[in-house]
Amino acid sequence: MRSGADYLKAIGDDRAIYVDGQRVRDVVDHPAFRPIAVTMSELFDKAADPASGMAFTAPETGADANRVYGIPRSREDLTAYRLAVDTWARHTHGWVGRSPDHVAAFVAGFAAHPEVFSSGERDLSANVLAYHRALLDQSRYVSYAIIPPQVSRATTAHAWDGDLVQAGVVEETSEGIVVRGAQMLATGGPVADDIFVSCIKPLTDDDRDFAVSFVVPVGTEGLKLYCRRPYAPAATSTYDYPLTTRYDETDALLVFDDVLIPWANVFVDRDVTAVRRQFHDTGAHVLGNWQAQNRFSVKLRFLAGLARKVAAVNGVDKFPGVVEKLGELASLASIVESGVLAAEYTAAPDDAGFWRPGKRAVYGAMGLQAELYPRALAILRDLVGGGVLQVPSSVADMHNPETRADIDRYIYSPNAPAEERVKLFKLAWDAVGSEFAGRHHQYEMFYAGAPFVVKGYTFRNYGFEEPLAEVDEFLAGYGID
Ligand SMILES: Cc1cc2nc3c(=O)[nH]c(=O)nc-3n(C[C@H](O)[C@H](O)[C@H](O)COP(=O)(O)OP(=O)(O)OC[C@H]3O[C@@H](n4cnc5c(N)ncnc54)[C@H](O)[C@@H]3O)c2cc1C
């Protein structure tokens, strides 16, 4: 099992990451990336610790592996998989969306159905299986970029001005495909080992050149990552920004300057149907999004705890109006947790023996996420009031005896001396109001697609046949006579 130190060593390569007009020399030592890299390394150390129970013997390799990379092949496997995912999510309290288990779930789904990758002109299924085995053996951290850059959504990329703006195949050689163009938005990309690149938005027959799927090591020559402004470097201390200083994953646009992707790394080569089938027919999408809902459920539980604590410190937690708000928050958290568990309860094996979480439950929880998360934040925001701003500018004020005396005298609560109260309210601000918090708001609304796309998944996976049949049967039971 990979250690955190092994992971940190591996990402210290010559990758081309750009921030503030500069090429980053070493992500592991850079203030934007070191904090999240250390958090990721903690996840690997946790998985390698036998006490975590995350290891299993992978049937594909016969060796020890981290369960989050495995294909659940029985109900017991599925439960063990969820517990492994949950162990990692609890370590970050749900504040890291693209921990390595997210894309790993997609690759496991692909490997459960290699036939999807053999239907085009080339049989690339062996590449998928080999890559899955590499993940099991090496616990690689894979991020993904599967959305075309936001140029225009009125058409797909073939109609855009400019040649290969969306990442696509410019040339084929005996060694592989040469890729040019951009793709968004690789969360965690700068600190990943590899990035999976494809397109989950529907493509037309005219978009064949963009209908690819492949993995690329982040350090590959010609691949550049343009990061949004990182928040961690501006955070004054962990006391002031306890979430930003640990969990700022970064998000990056990928740019391919004619990058050779060797055949061994190609899963789909210019095949519109296979690109769509890889996500939905293999079960990759439902497993990956079950992982995501589990992570989300852990985060909502954390927010519920935070809201309850804030209310108690402010002495309002017994007021009926506040109990109602906390009850609503508890209800939101419970709905998602119940969806995660219901997906396990309704799971069933597919024709390849891959135990897929129940679709109705997974997509049912996901469909509400874009409303549910803003509502949860609104309740917390309501409860904290101005307390999140009635705090000293930074931890430095806590260390200066001149300012500290006033802080101790005026910024306290009966059940929380100043140091504790300020700490709690600074955490609350990092959850609802900081730039990190704003990015999380956007993340929860969009990470699985725009809300209209996610509700489309819910619509298609609910299984309307059964309720429609019930209504028809009911209607057939009476008439004008
Ligand atoms: C913080 C964050 C992290 C992300 N991380 C990743 C990642 O790791 N990997 C990855 O691949 N992607 C990632 N994404 C990208 C994410 O998948 C996309 O943002 C998402 O798929 C929505 O696509 P878009 O942003 O292009 O929005 P658009 O498709 O441009 O949609 C924006 C809005 O336009 C309207 N709209 C657009 N088209 C239609 C239509 N046909 N019908 C009706 N309304 C429409 C809707 O109001 C929609 O909400 C991330 C996004 C965010 C915000």
XYZ file of C-alpha atoms and ligand atoms in Angstrom, residues 98 143-148 150 153 184-187 201 251 439 442-443 446-452, ligand 1:
78
model
C -12.032 14.966 -5.518
C -8.320 13.524 -11.214
C -10.529 14.172 -14.241
C -11.427 16.811 -16.824
C -14.524 15.703 -18.711
C -16.213 18.982 -19.632
C -15.515 21.067 -22.765
C -17.128 27.037 -21.577
C -23.128 26.019 -25.069
C -12.151 21.781 -17.898
C -11.983 21.546 -14.908
C -9.526 19.255 -13.172
C -10.127 19.688 -9.466
C -21.453 16.330 -22.349
C -9.304 23.636 -9.975
C -16.056 27.975 -4.218
C -20.307 26.505 -6.607
C -18.731 23.070 -6.369
C -21.942 22.000 -10.382
C -19.439 19.225 -9.764
C -21.660 16.537 -11.261
C -22.982 18.784 -14.023
C -25.226 21.836 -14.143
C -28.406 21.399 -12.067
C -30.537 20.815 -15.175
C -15.774 24.091 -8.252
C -15.940 23.228 -9.451
C -15.163 22.095 -9.593
C -15.292 21.286 -10.716
N -14.517 20.167 -10.840
C -14.565 19.443 -11.957
C -13.721 18.307 -12.147
O -12.967 17.912 -11.262
N -13.738 17.680 -13.336
C -14.577 18.077 -14.349
O -14.551 17.472 -15.417
N -15.404 19.127 -14.184
C -15.418 19.804 -13.031
N -16.223 20.887 -12.883
C -16.981 21.335 -14.044
C -18.386 20.944 -13.936
O -18.504 19.604 -14.287
C -19.178 21.865 -14.838
O -19.162 23.146 -14.245
C -20.589 21.384 -15.000
O -20.590 20.211 -15.767
C -21.468 22.404 -15.676
O -20.933 22.764 -16.917
P -20.602 24.293 -17.224
O -19.904 24.850 -16.047
O -19.949 24.336 -18.510
O -22.012 24.972 -17.245
P -22.908 25.188 -18.518
O -23.154 23.920 -19.231
O -22.325 26.282 -19.327
O -24.244 25.649 -17.831
C -24.304 26.840 -17.046
C -25.767 27.221 -16.936
O -26.275 27.585 -18.222
C -27.616 27.123 -18.354
N -27.668 26.124 -19.434
C -26.602 25.695 -20.176
N -27.011 24.802 -21.090
C -28.337 24.646 -20.922
C -29.327 23.840 -21.567
N -29.024 23.012 -22.565
N -30.605 23.904 -21.111
C -30.935 24.730 -20.096
N -30.034 25.523 -19.445
C -28.760 25.486 -19.858
C -28.003 26.533 -17.007
O -28.558 27.546 -16.201
C -26.662 26.098 -16.443
O -26.674 25.979 -15.034
C -16.188 21.658 -11.739
C -16.987 22.793 -11.596
C -16.884 23.563 -10.461
C -17.767 24.770 -10.336
